[in-house]
Short mmCIF file of C-alpha atoms in Angstrom, two decimals:
data_model
loop_
_atom_site.label_atom_id
_atom_site.label_comp_id
_atom_site.label_asym_id
_atom_site.label_seq_id
_atom_site.Cartn_x
_atom_site.Cartn_y
_atom_site.Cartn_z
CA MET A 1 235.21 19.65 198.50
CA SER A 2 235.07 17.69 195.26
CA ALA A 3 237.94 16.27 193.29
CA SER A 4 237.39 18.92 190.64
CA ASP A 5 238.40 21.59 193.16
CA THR A 6 241.81 20.03 193.83
CA PRO A 7 243.61 21.69 190.87
CA ASP A 8 242.41 25.07 192.14
CA ILE A 9 243.83 24.33 195.60
CA ARG A 10 247.09 23.22 194.02
CA ARG A 11 247.30 26.46 192.06
CA HIS A 12 246.93 28.45 195.27
CA MET A 13 249.58 26.28 196.96
CA GLU A 14 251.99 26.80 194.09
CA ARG A 15 251.39 30.55 194.15
CA LEU A 16 251.99 30.73 197.89
CA ALA A 17 255.07 28.50 197.74
CA ALA A 18 256.52 30.74 195.02
CA GLU A 19 256.11 33.65 197.45
CA GLY A 20 258.03 31.80 200.14
CA VAL A 21 254.99 30.79 202.17
CA ASP A 22 254.94 27.51 204.06
CA VAL A 23 252.20 28.30 206.63
CA VAL A 24 248.70 29.66 206.08
CA ARG A 25 246.90 31.32 208.99
CA VAL A 26 243.15 30.82 208.64
CA ILE A 27 241.22 33.55 210.49
CA TYR A 28 237.56 34.32 211.11
CA PRO A 29 235.70 36.75 213.43
CA ASP A 30 234.04 35.86 216.71
CA LEU A 31 231.07 37.80 218.12
CA MET A 32 233.38 40.58 219.35
CA GLY A 33 235.04 40.86 215.96
CA THR A 34 238.29 39.48 217.34
CA ASP A 35 240.19 37.16 215.03
CA ARG A 36 240.19 33.46 215.88
CA ALA A 37 242.70 31.43 213.91
CA ARG A 38 244.72 28.32 213.22
CA ASP A 39 248.06 27.96 211.43
CA VAL A 40 248.07 25.29 208.72
CA LEU A 41 251.24 23.95 207.12
CA LEU A 42 251.08 24.46 203.37
CA ASP A 43 251.21 20.73 202.60
CA HIS A 44 248.09 20.16 204.68
CA LEU A 45 245.91 22.71 202.87
CA PRO A 46 244.16 20.10 200.69
CA SER A 47 242.96 18.26 203.81
CA ALA A 48 241.97 21.50 205.55
CA SER A 49 240.03 22.55 202.47
CA GLU A 50 238.28 19.22 202.05
CA HIS A 51 237.46 18.37 205.66
CA GLY A 52 237.63 21.80 207.26
CA LEU A 53 239.22 22.82 210.55
CA ALA A 54 237.22 21.93 213.66
CA PHE A 55 236.73 24.66 216.28
CA CYS A 56 234.54 24.46 219.36
CA ARG A 57 231.40 26.51 218.62
CA ALA A 58 231.70 28.05 222.08
CA VAL A 59 234.55 30.19 220.73
CA TYR A 60 231.68 32.51 219.77
CA HIS A 61 230.52 32.48 223.39
CA THR A 62 233.90 33.05 225.06
CA SER A 63 234.50 36.35 226.86
CA PRO A 64 237.71 38.39 226.52
CA GLN A 65 238.77 36.90 229.87
CA GLY A 66 238.25 33.33 228.66
CA ASP A 67 234.92 32.59 230.36
CA VAL A 68 232.43 30.51 228.36
CA VAL A 69 229.09 32.32 228.42
CA PRO A 70 226.04 30.00 228.56
CA VAL A 71 224.66 30.77 225.11
CA THR A 72 222.26 28.25 223.58
CA GLY A 73 224.13 25.78 221.36
CA GLY A 74 227.34 25.85 223.40
CA LEU A 75 227.63 24.47 226.92
CA ASP A 76 224.04 23.18 226.91
CA ALA A 77 224.70 21.19 223.72
CA GLY A 78 227.95 19.62 224.94
CA LEU A 79 230.30 22.10 223.26
CA PRO A 80 229.86 20.99 219.63
CA ASP A 81 232.08 21.99 216.70
CA VAL A 82 231.89 24.46 213.89
CA CYS A 83 233.81 23.74 210.70
CA VAL A 84 236.11 26.37 209.15
CA ARG A 85 237.41 26.03 205.60
CA PRO A 86 240.14 28.31 204.23
CA ASP A 87 239.10 30.69 201.46
CA LEU A 88 242.37 30.58 199.56
CA SER A 89 241.25 33.30 197.16
CA THR A 90 241.81 35.72 200.09
CA ALA A 91 245.28 34.41 200.98
CA ALA A 92 248.04 37.02 201.14
CA PRO A 93 251.56 36.87 202.62
CA LEU A 94 252.04 38.77 205.88
CA PRO A 95 254.70 41.43 205.20
CA TRP A 96 255.95 41.32 208.81
CA GLU A 97 255.99 37.53 209.31
CA PRO A 98 258.16 35.77 206.69
CA GLY A 99 256.81 32.49 205.43
CA VAL A 100 253.26 33.10 206.68
CA ALA A 101 250.18 34.00 204.67
CA THR A 102 246.76 34.77 206.08
CA CYS A 103 243.34 34.02 204.65
CA LEU A 104 239.71 34.23 205.72
CA GLY A 105 237.86 31.13 206.84
CA GLU A 106 234.31 30.18 205.90
CA VAL A 107 232.34 28.84 208.86
CA THR A 108 229.63 26.17 208.70
CA ASP A 109 227.64 24.21 211.27
CA PRO A 110 228.34 20.49 210.71
CA ALA A 111 224.91 19.60 212.08
CA THR A 112 223.04 21.61 209.45
CA GLY A 113 225.58 22.22 206.70
CA GLY A 114 224.58 25.89 206.86
CA PRO A 115 226.16 28.92 208.52
CA ALA A 116 226.67 28.98 212.28
CA PRO A 117 223.99 31.27 213.78
CA GLU A 118 226.64 33.42 215.49
CA SER A 119 228.86 33.86 212.42
CA PRO A 120 229.13 37.65 211.87
CA ARG A 121 230.34 37.32 208.29
CA ASP A 122 227.42 35.10 207.31
CA LEU A 123 224.99 37.47 209.03
CA LEU A 124 226.23 40.31 206.84
CA GLY A 125 225.90 38.04 203.80
CA SER A 126 222.25 37.35 204.62
CA VAL A 127 221.49 41.08 204.95
CA LEU A 128 223.20 41.77 201.64
CA ALA A 129 221.12 39.05 200.00
CA ARG A 130 217.99 41.01 200.99
CA CYS A 131 219.48 44.12 199.43
CA SER A 132 220.23 42.22 196.23
CA GLU A 133 216.58 41.22 195.98
CA ARG A 134 215.79 44.93 195.67
CA GLY A 135 218.55 45.53 193.14
CA LEU A 136 220.74 47.35 195.67
CA CYS A 137 224.47 46.86 196.23
CA PRO A 138 225.67 48.65 199.40
CA VAL A 139 229.09 50.31 199.21
CA VAL A 140 230.97 51.07 202.44
CA GLY A 141 234.05 53.09 203.35
CA PRO A 142 235.33 52.42 206.91
CA GLU A 143 237.21 54.92 209.09
CA LEU A 144 238.78 53.62 212.32
CA GLU A 145 240.64 55.23 215.20
CA TYR A 146 242.81 53.53 217.80
CA PHE A 147 245.32 54.26 220.56
CA LEU A 148 248.92 53.07 220.52
CA LEU A 149 250.20 52.25 224.02
CA GLU A 150 253.66 51.47 225.34
CA PRO A 151 254.57 49.57 228.52
CA ALA A 152 254.51 51.65 231.71
CA PRO A 153 255.50 49.41 234.63
CA GLY A 154 254.25 50.63 237.97
CA THR A 155 251.21 52.45 236.61
CA PRO A 156 247.68 51.20 237.41
CA THR A 157 247.14 49.69 233.94
CA GLY A 158 250.75 49.02 233.00
CA TRP A 159 250.36 51.07 229.79
CA ARG A 160 250.59 54.70 228.68
CA ARG A 161 249.85 56.52 225.43
CA SER A 162 252.65 56.48 222.88
CA PRO A 163 253.46 59.32 222.65
CA GLU A 164 251.55 61.44 225.15
CA ALA A 165 251.81 64.62 223.03
CA ILE A 166 248.55 66.60 222.89
CA GLY A 167 247.24 69.25 220.52
CA ALA A 168 248.50 67.47 217.41
CA VAL A 169 245.19 66.63 215.77
CA TYR A 170 245.26 66.14 211.99
CA THR A 171 249.03 65.98 211.81
CA ALA A 172 251.54 63.53 210.39
CA GLY A 173 255.27 63.19 210.87
CA LEU A 174 257.56 63.24 213.87
CA ARG A 175 255.88 66.04 215.84
CA ALA A 176 253.11 63.72 217.07
CA ASP A 177 254.65 60.39 216.07
CA PRO A 178 258.37 60.49 216.89
CA ASP A 179 258.80 56.75 216.31
CA ASN A 180 257.11 56.85 212.87
CA HIS A 181 254.54 54.25 213.92
CA LEU A 182 251.98 55.55 211.43
CA LEU A 183 254.27 55.41 208.39
CA ARG A 184 255.41 51.86 209.17
CA THR A 185 251.86 50.72 209.74
CA LEU A 186 250.49 52.31 206.57
CA ARG A 187 253.16 50.67 204.43
CA GLN A 188 252.73 47.23 206.00
CA LEU A 189 248.94 47.38 205.62
CA ARG A 190 249.31 48.53 202.02
CA ASP A 191 251.56 45.56 201.30
CA LEU A 192 248.95 43.24 202.83
CA GLY A 193 246.45 44.57 200.29
CA LEU A 194 243.90 46.00 202.73
CA GLY A 195 243.11 49.10 200.68
CA VAL A 196 244.37 51.65 203.19
CA ILE A 197 244.53 55.13 201.71
CA THR A 198 245.38 57.75 204.37
CA GLY A 199 246.37 58.08 208.00
CA ASN A 200 246.98 60.82 210.54
CA HIS A 201 247.44 61.52 214.22
CA GLU A 202 244.12 62.20 215.94
CA PHE A 203 242.97 64.40 218.82
CA ASP A 204 244.72 62.74 221.73
CA GLY A 205 248.22 61.56 222.49
CA GLY A 206 248.92 58.17 220.93
CA GLN A 207 245.66 58.23 218.95
CA TYR A 208 245.68 57.53 215.21
CA GLU A 209 243.15 57.24 212.41
CA ILE A 210 243.58 55.19 209.24
CA ASN A 211 241.02 55.26 206.44
CA LEU A 212 240.20 52.43 204.05
CA THR A 213 238.96 52.82 200.50
CA HIS A 214 235.28 52.18 199.81
CA SER A 215 234.11 48.94 198.25
CA GLU A 216 231.18 46.55 198.28
CA ALA A 217 230.02 45.97 201.83
CA LEU A 218 231.29 42.43 202.43
CA ASP A 219 234.72 43.26 201.07
CA ALA A 220 234.82 46.44 203.18
CA ALA A 221 233.91 44.45 206.30
CA ASP A 222 236.56 41.83 205.50
CA ARG A 223 239.20 44.51 205.12
CA ALA A 224 238.15 46.34 208.31
CA PHE A 225 238.27 43.06 210.25
CA ARG A 226 241.71 42.21 208.90
CA PHE A 227 242.85 45.80 209.43
CA LYS A 228 242.08 45.70 213.15
CA ALA A 229 243.79 42.34 213.56
CA ALA A 230 246.86 43.54 211.66
CA VAL A 231 247.25 46.81 213.57
CA LYS A 232 247.12 44.95 216.89
CA GLU A 233 249.61 42.37 215.65
CA LEU A 234 252.07 44.99 214.36
CA ALA A 235 252.00 46.78 217.71
CA ARG A 236 252.60 43.52 219.58
CA LYS A 237 255.58 42.78 217.35
CA GLU A 238 257.20 45.98 218.66
CA GLY A 239 256.33 45.33 222.31
CA ASN A 240 253.44 47.81 222.29
CA MET A 241 249.66 47.50 222.34
CA ALA A 242 247.17 48.96 219.89
CA THR A 243 243.67 49.14 221.34
CA PHE A 244 240.37 49.79 219.58
CA MET A 245 238.65 50.11 222.96
CA ALA A 246 236.00 52.84 222.77
CA LYS A 247 237.43 55.08 225.52
CA PRO A 248 240.53 53.74 227.26
CA PHE A 249 241.33 56.94 229.20
CA GLY A 250 239.10 59.21 231.24
CA ASP A 251 241.06 62.34 230.30
CA ALA A 252 240.96 61.67 226.53
CA GLY A 253 238.35 61.35 223.84
CA GLY A 254 237.12 58.07 222.46
CA SER A 255 237.92 56.21 219.26
CA GLY A 256 235.29 56.09 216.53
CA PHE A 257 234.38 53.68 213.76
CA HIS A 258 232.66 55.82 211.15
CA LEU A 259 230.95 54.25 208.14
CA HIS A 260 230.40 55.91 204.78
CA LEU A 261 227.47 54.21 203.05
CA SER A 262 225.98 54.46 199.57
CA CYS A 263 224.16 52.00 197.32
CA GLY A 264 224.76 51.08 193.71
CA ASP A 265 222.09 49.71 191.41
CA THR A 266 222.40 46.76 189.04
CA GLU A 267 224.25 49.01 186.56
CA GLY A 268 226.62 50.44 189.14
CA HIS A 269 225.00 53.87 189.42
CA ASN A 270 224.88 55.56 192.83
CA THR A 271 221.23 55.38 193.90
CA PHE A 272 221.77 58.02 196.61
CA ASP A 273 222.36 60.82 194.11
CA ASP A 274 219.57 62.95 192.61
CA PRO A 275 220.34 66.58 191.64
CA SER A 276 216.61 67.33 191.57
CA GLY A 277 215.89 65.74 194.95
CA ALA A 278 215.79 67.48 198.32
CA TYR A 279 219.35 68.32 199.40
CA GLY A 280 220.60 66.74 196.17
CA LEU A 281 219.72 63.31 197.56
CA SER A 282 217.49 60.69 196.02
CA ALA A 283 214.37 59.33 197.68
CA THR A 284 216.32 56.12 198.28
CA ALA A 285 218.98 58.02 200.24
CA ARG A 286 216.42 59.95 202.29
CA HIS A 287 214.49 56.76 203.10
CA ALA A 288 217.76 55.09 204.14
CA ILE A 289 218.50 58.01 206.48
CA ALA A 290 214.98 57.74 207.94
CA GLY A 291 215.48 54.01 208.54
CA ILE A 292 218.77 54.51 210.35
CA LEU A 293 217.20 57.20 212.54
CA ALA A 294 214.17 55.02 213.28
CA HIS A 295 216.25 52.03 214.33
CA ALA A 296 219.10 53.97 215.96
CA PRO A 297 218.37 52.82 219.55
CA ALA A 298 218.62 49.15 218.52
CA LEU A 299 221.54 49.80 216.18
CA THR A 300 223.44 51.31 219.11
CA ALA A 301 223.81 47.85 220.65
CA LEU A 302 225.84 46.73 217.60
CA ALA A 303 227.66 50.02 217.02
CA ASN A 304 228.59 50.50 220.70
CA PRO A 305 228.80 46.96 222.02
CA THR A 306 230.69 47.27 225.32
CA VAL A 307 230.08 48.68 228.78
CA ASN A 308 232.92 51.11 228.09
CA SER A 309 231.35 52.32 224.82
CA TYR A 310 228.90 54.64 226.56
CA LYS A 311 231.66 56.63 228.25
CA ARG A 312 232.55 57.95 224.78
CA PHE A 313 229.18 59.68 224.40
CA GLY A 314 228.13 63.10 225.64
CA PRO A 315 227.92 66.78 224.71
CA ASP A 316 230.97 68.34 223.05
CA THR A 317 232.64 64.97 222.41
CA LEU A 318 232.08 64.90 218.63
CA ALA A 319 230.60 61.48 219.32
CA PRO A 320 226.86 61.26 218.68
CA TRP A 321 224.57 61.73 221.65
CA LEU A 322 221.26 62.37 219.90
CA ILE A 323 219.32 60.71 217.09
CA ASP A 324 219.69 63.27 214.31
CA TRP A 325 221.17 63.95 210.89
CA GLY A 326 222.76 66.95 209.24
CA LEU A 327 224.30 68.27 206.06
CA ASP A 328 228.10 68.21 206.48
CA ASN A 329 227.59 68.50 210.24
CA ARG A 330 229.98 66.50 212.40
CA SER A 331 227.88 66.98 215.51
CA ALA A 332 225.07 64.88 213.99
CA MET A 333 224.71 61.11 214.27
CA VAL A 334 224.28 60.85 210.50
CA ARG A 335 226.34 63.31 208.50
CA ILE A 336 225.82 63.89 204.77
CA PRO A 337 229.20 64.81 203.26
CA PRO A 338 229.07 67.60 200.66
CA GLU A 339 229.94 65.45 197.63
CA ARG A 340 227.15 64.51 195.23
CA GLY A 341 227.13 62.55 191.99
CA SER A 342 229.10 59.33 192.34
CA GLY A 343 230.26 60.52 195.79
CA ALA A 344 226.78 60.93 197.30
CA ARG A 345 226.67 59.04 200.59
CA LEU A 346 225.84 59.18 204.26
CA GLU A 347 228.31 58.90 207.12
CA LEU A 348 227.15 57.10 210.26
CA ARG A 349 229.21 58.50 213.15
CA LEU A 350 227.53 56.37 215.81
CA GLY A 351 229.96 53.44 215.96
CA ASP A 352 233.01 53.23 218.17
CA ALA A 353 236.18 51.37 217.31
CA SER A 354 235.32 48.36 219.48
CA ALA A 355 232.43 47.44 217.15
CA ASN A 356 232.59 44.21 215.17
CA PRO A 357 232.88 45.44 211.55
CA TYR A 358 230.51 42.78 210.22
CA LEU A 359 227.82 43.50 212.81
CA LEU A 360 228.09 47.29 212.54
CA ILE A 361 227.85 47.16 208.75
CA ALA A 362 225.08 44.54 208.78
CA GLY A 363 223.01 46.50 211.30
CA THR A 364 223.45 49.79 209.47
CA ILE A 365 222.48 48.32 206.11
CA ALA A 366 219.54 46.46 207.66
CA ALA A 367 218.21 49.69 209.19
CA ALA A 368 218.71 51.56 205.91
CA LEU A 369 216.94 48.79 203.99
CA LEU A 370 213.97 48.90 206.36
CA GLY A 371 213.75 52.64 205.78
CA ILE A 372 213.82 52.15 202.01
CA GLN A 373 211.07 49.56 202.28
CA GLU A 374 208.91 51.84 204.47
CA GLY A 375 209.47 54.86 202.24
CA GLU A 376 209.46 57.35 205.12
CA GLU A 377 211.08 60.78 204.92
CA PRO A 378 213.53 61.92 207.63
CA PRO A 379 212.82 65.05 209.70
CA ALA A 380 214.48 68.33 208.80
CA PRO A 381 218.29 68.15 209.09
CA LEU A 382 220.07 69.55 212.11
CA GLU A 383 221.23 73.14 211.78
CA GLY A 384 224.16 74.47 213.78
CA TYR A 385 225.97 72.69 216.58
CA GLY A 386 224.16 69.65 217.91
CA TYR A 387 223.66 68.19 221.37
CA ASP A 388 220.41 70.06 222.08
CA THR A 389 218.04 67.58 223.72
CA ALA A 390 215.11 69.82 222.88
CA LYS A 391 215.67 69.11 219.19
CA SER A 392 216.24 65.35 219.06
CA ALA A 393 215.78 62.20 221.10
CA LEU A 394 218.64 60.77 223.13
CA LEU A 395 220.47 57.64 222.12
CA PRO A 396 220.68 54.86 224.71
CA ALA A 397 223.06 55.92 227.47
CA SER A 398 224.16 52.45 228.58
CA LEU A 399 224.70 48.99 227.17
CA PRO A 400 221.70 47.46 229.02
CA THR A 401 219.40 50.12 227.57
CA ALA A 402 220.75 49.52 224.07
CA LEU A 403 220.34 45.75 224.41
CA ASP A 404 216.73 46.24 225.49
CA ALA A 405 216.17 48.46 222.46
CA LEU A 406 217.62 45.81 220.16
CA GLU A 407 215.42 43.11 221.64
CA ALA A 408 212.33 45.30 221.26
CA ASP A 409 213.02 46.21 217.62
CA SER A 410 211.29 43.24 215.98
CA ALA A 411 211.66 44.65 212.47
CA LEU A 412 215.45 44.92 212.76
CA THR A 413 215.91 41.60 214.56
CA ASP A 414 213.82 39.90 211.88
CA VAL A 415 216.39 41.00 209.29
CA LEU A 416 219.32 40.08 211.54
CA GLY A 417 217.82 36.71 212.46
CA LYS A 418 216.28 35.50 215.71
CA ASP A 419 219.03 32.95 216.47
CA PHE A 420 221.79 35.53 216.08
CA THR A 421 219.91 38.11 218.14
CA THR A 422 219.30 35.67 220.99
CA SER A 423 222.96 34.65 221.07
CA PHE A 424 224.19 38.25 220.94
CA LEU A 425 221.82 39.44 223.67
CA THR A 426 222.72 36.53 225.96
CA TYR A 427 226.44 37.09 225.44
CA LYS A 428 226.28 40.83 226.03
CA ARG A 429 223.94 40.67 229.04
CA ASN A 430 226.42 38.32 230.66
CA GLU A 431 229.06 41.02 230.11
CA VAL A 432 226.82 43.54 231.88
CA GLU A 433 226.24 41.16 234.80
CA ARG A 434 229.96 40.54 235.22
CA PHE A 435 230.68 44.27 235.18
CA GLN A 436 227.98 45.03 237.75
CA ARG A 437 229.58 42.54 240.15
CA HIS A 438 233.07 44.02 239.70
CA VAL A 439 234.42 46.47 242.29
CA THR A 440 236.21 49.27 240.43
CA ASP A 441 239.16 51.39 241.52
CA TRP A 442 236.86 54.44 241.44
CA GLU A 443 234.53 52.89 244.02
CA PHE A 444 237.40 52.09 246.38
CA THR A 445 238.87 55.58 246.05
CA GLU A 446 235.48 57.24 246.47
CA TYR A 447 234.19 55.29 249.45
CA ALA A 448 236.73 53.20 251.34
CA TYR A 449 238.40 55.88 253.50
CA HIS A 450 235.28 57.86 254.43
CA LEU A 451 232.57 55.22 254.81
#
């Protein structure tokens, strides 16, 4: 940070102080997409901006239960630091926490001066740089679902859906949301400037969907990351829990993270649209679809990154099960919505809500870019209701299978980076190992009395 930057920092400090802010929360995503953060008193922002905030690099390698996974560059290197500097251009007051603003942090490796290999945001930036070399600017619109839970002492998990009303899909208002959770959340997220546009109750009790406006890919990922953090924080403030877990209940459907993707050119025109092309799509769009289909097994590891993710899949779930695409067909993995012109796009329905927004978007764009480079055409689109294994190949049915597919896809991992891929695979295979050693309630119920 040079002396010439100091006036800019002071301007941000004056702006924040005028809004009643005296603390800035600097946040950045870990490998899971969970927010890691530090609160900085406003008067100390110049120092934080110049020197950065030191975090142990192993924060990227720490499991949800607080275990440090032995990923290269962490424990083996003596637990070195990463440096996080606040990006004050992203600072915005938190509507529900007076005096506090939040901003994104930019992560660097002090040893190299470059990005940390595990940094999801920098990974997406590197993929977008490859797109820029081809004159392409990916545009993304995220759609996320989640469950709202309330305390339920005495139950096995301690939580229940809030409310437990069923049969209220695609509704809004008090019938499915008697406490007006959705309205409060929409307004608070709007005031935070996250670009939320609509929300509704989803298929199952306590399940909600909120859609974000489309924008350039990095901005969309930033907003999706901050969206997830904000929804969880708002629920905690009211003594509840919002979970983006893929499938938290065996008797309910899962929660998806659908991505709408198009590409602009250097003049801002939608390169996916072509009225004279097959299906009204340009060659660029069709090649992108072919790339996503070709790399779908590997992409599954990023789109469905937990052991639990694969319990969301299956016939008649409206979650993808096969590697296919279709025209306005919600049973396909890649759906092409009916709009054309500036609205021409594809919708990837593969991801679940537990996915790290940066990694899901980076992987999807990388696969699409590889397809554009190869120039392959996709097979004929799916007709009718999907889930016919005679028509299309199966997606990976478990996290270990998906991780193996990612490791084997050298073209995709070359775009994502070898260092990132090694770290991600090590981290996730440790998750699998820990799960395989865990004795579940189902096993006890199934076997203990009879065997």
